[in-house]
């Protein structure tokens, strides 16, 4: 089994983001089995069809980084039971061709993907449910329909620290195990 590469996509740029911390926890578990890196996509502009071609340099770089990864793992908060705009915008760019009129598969076609989210009592369920539908629609190879959700405990909201229970860690570790198997098929 060759060592695969997994790209983490965090749906929050907030300093002290719980989802960034969650992604770092997941990355630490993945690192035993795969090479892990984080996508920096802060400079990807809002998609505007009149400015889609020639492709902005930041989008070219982002697409190249995604193309090289064997699998993608999204870790995102839920905003009003839906996606943060940066996540939707990123994947809308990735769902498009590199050149006008090109029929070539996009960099994400068939790419293995899974997702997780941390938030309030909904465990980011709604964004995870929507990602399951949306990522399939843009032809990604989704491992699961809803991924794993984390309801942050009150202590996390008070201290600003991600605090995971043993049960939550076990669910995430199982997702890690399954995703490693999924990208290695
Ligand atoms: C616009 C907005 C909408 C939000 N809606 C939800 C929500 O629907 N469900 C939820 O659990 N938390 C919601 N939150 C709270 C986030 O879970 C919280 O801000 C969290 O810290 C965001 O993740 P981060 O720490 O990774 O940035 C919302 C926050 C914002 C800014």
mmCIF file of N, CA and C and ligand atoms in Angstrom, residues 12 14 16-20 77-81 118-120 122 157, ligand 1:
data_model
loop_
_atom_site.group_PDB
_atom_site.id
_atom_site.type_symbol
_atom_site.label_atom_id
_atom_site.label_comp_id
_atom_site.label_asym_id
_atom_site.label_seq_id
_atom_site.Cartn_x
_atom_site.Cartn_y
_atom_site.Cartn_z
ATOM 1 N N UNK A 12 -13.014 27.637 7.854
ATOM 2 C CA UNK A 12 -12.991 28.843 8.683
ATOM 3 C C UNK A 12 -11.586 29.405 8.676
ATOM 4 N N UNK A 14 -10.960 31.890 10.794
ATOM 5 C CA UNK A 14 -10.938 32.572 12.093
ATOM 6 C C UNK A 14 -9.711 32.141 12.892
ATOM 7 N N UNK A 16 -7.973 30.943 16.047
ATOM 8 C CA UNK A 16 -8.549 30.125 17.125
ATOM 9 C C UNK A 16 -9.786 29.352 16.686
ATOM 10 N N UNK A 17 -9.906 29.133 15.383
ATOM 11 C CA UNK A 17 -11.049 28.364 14.864
ATOM 12 C C UNK A 17 -11.082 26.960 15.474
ATOM 13 N N UNK A 18 -12.262 26.579 15.938
ATOM 14 C CA UNK A 18 -12.431 25.207 16.441
ATOM 15 C C UNK A 18 -12.248 24.200 15.301
ATOM 16 N N UNK A 19 -12.706 24.576 14.118
ATOM 17 C CA UNK A 19 -12.606 23.642 12.994
ATOM 18 C C UNK A 19 -11.168 23.496 12.510
ATOM 19 N N UNK A 20 -10.380 24.568 12.608
ATOM 20 C CA UNK A 20 -8.944 24.443 12.331
ATOM 21 C C UNK A 20 -8.315 23.474 13.343
ATOM 22 N N UNK A 77 -17.238 24.674 9.777
ATOM 23 C CA UNK A 77 -18.384 25.058 10.614
ATOM 24 C C UNK A 77 -19.652 25.112 9.773
ATOM 25 N N UNK A 78 -20.756 25.250 10.483
ATOM 26 C CA UNK A 78 -22.067 25.410 9.844
ATOM 27 C C UNK A 78 -22.481 26.861 10.075
ATOM 28 N N UNK A 79 -22.849 27.538 9.005
ATOM 29 C CA UNK A 79 -23.348 28.905 9.131
ATOM 30 C C UNK A 79 -24.838 28.896 8.790
ATOM 31 N N UNK A 80 -25.681 29.168 9.773
ATOM 32 C CA UNK A 80 -27.132 29.193 9.556
ATOM 33 C C UNK A 80 -27.613 27.929 8.830
ATOM 34 N N UNK A 81 -27.137 26.804 9.360
ATOM 35 C CA UNK A 81 -27.512 25.486 8.844
ATOM 36 C C UNK A 81 -27.084 25.284 7.388
ATOM 37 N N UNK A 118 -17.416 20.947 13.306
ATOM 38 C CA UNK A 118 -17.652 21.208 14.727
ATOM 39 C C UNK A 118 -18.515 22.448 14.863
ATOM 40 N N UNK A 119 -19.453 22.393 15.794
ATOM 41 C CA UNK A 119 -20.316 23.545 16.014
ATOM 42 C C UNK A 119 -21.139 23.357 17.272
ATOM 43 N N UNK A 120 -22.342 23.901 17.239
ATOM 44 C CA UNK A 120 -23.242 23.803 18.387
ATOM 45 C C UNK A 120 -23.912 22.432 18.454
ATOM 46 N N UNK A 122 -26.233 21.044 16.944
ATOM 47 C CA UNK A 122 -26.582 20.322 15.707
ATOM 48 C C UNK A 122 -25.417 19.469 15.195
ATOM 49 N N UNK A 157 -16.709 26.451 24.423
ATOM 50 C CA UNK A 157 -17.213 27.809 24.104
ATOM 51 C C UNK A 157 -16.657 28.817 25.101
HETATM 52 C C1 LIG B 1 -23.019 33.560 10.313
HETATM 53 C C2 LIG B 1 -22.928 32.487 11.374
HETATM 54 C C3 LIG B 1 -23.913 31.528 11.432
HETATM 55 C C4 LIG B 1 -23.809 30.473 12.352
HETATM 56 N N1 LIG B 1 -24.726 29.460 12.317
HETATM 57 C C5 LIG B 1 -24.511 28.350 13.058
HETATM 58 C C6 LIG B 1 -25.322 27.194 12.877
HETATM 59 O O1 LIG B 1 -26.212 27.141 12.050
HETATM 60 N N2 LIG B 1 -25.048 26.104 13.638
HETATM 61 C C7 LIG B 1 -24.030 26.103 14.565
HETATM 62 O O2 LIG B 1 -23.811 25.074 15.207
HETATM 63 N N3 LIG B 1 -23.251 27.186 14.770
HETATM 64 C C8 LIG B 1 -23.456 28.307 14.033
HETATM 65 N N4 LIG B 1 -22.651 29.406 14.182
HETATM 66 C C9 LIG B 1 -21.669 29.408 15.269
HETATM 67 C C10 LIG B 1 -20.380 28.714 14.859
HETATM 68 O O3 LIG B 1 -20.496 27.327 15.133
HETATM 69 C C11 LIG B 1 -19.225 29.306 15.658
HETATM 70 O O4 LIG B 1 -19.068 30.668 15.326
HETATM 71 C C12 LIG B 1 -17.921 28.561 15.423
HETATM 72 O O5 LIG B 1 -16.939 29.099 16.265
HETATM 73 C C13 LIG B 1 -17.479 28.673 13.961
HETATM 74 O O6 LIG B 1 -16.446 27.752 13.695
HETATM 75 P P1 LIG B 1 -14.891 28.141 13.822
HETATM 76 O O7 LIG B 1 -14.586 28.245 15.279
HETATM 77 O O8 LIG B 1 -14.191 26.990 13.189
HETATM 78 O O9 LIG B 1 -14.664 29.437 13.113
HETATM 79 C C14 LIG B 1 -22.736 30.452 13.289
HETATM 80 C C15 LIG B 1 -21.770 31.465 13.225
HETATM 81 C C16 LIG B 1 -21.852 32.453 12.285
HETATM 82 C C17 LIG B 1 -20.752 33.489 12.202
#
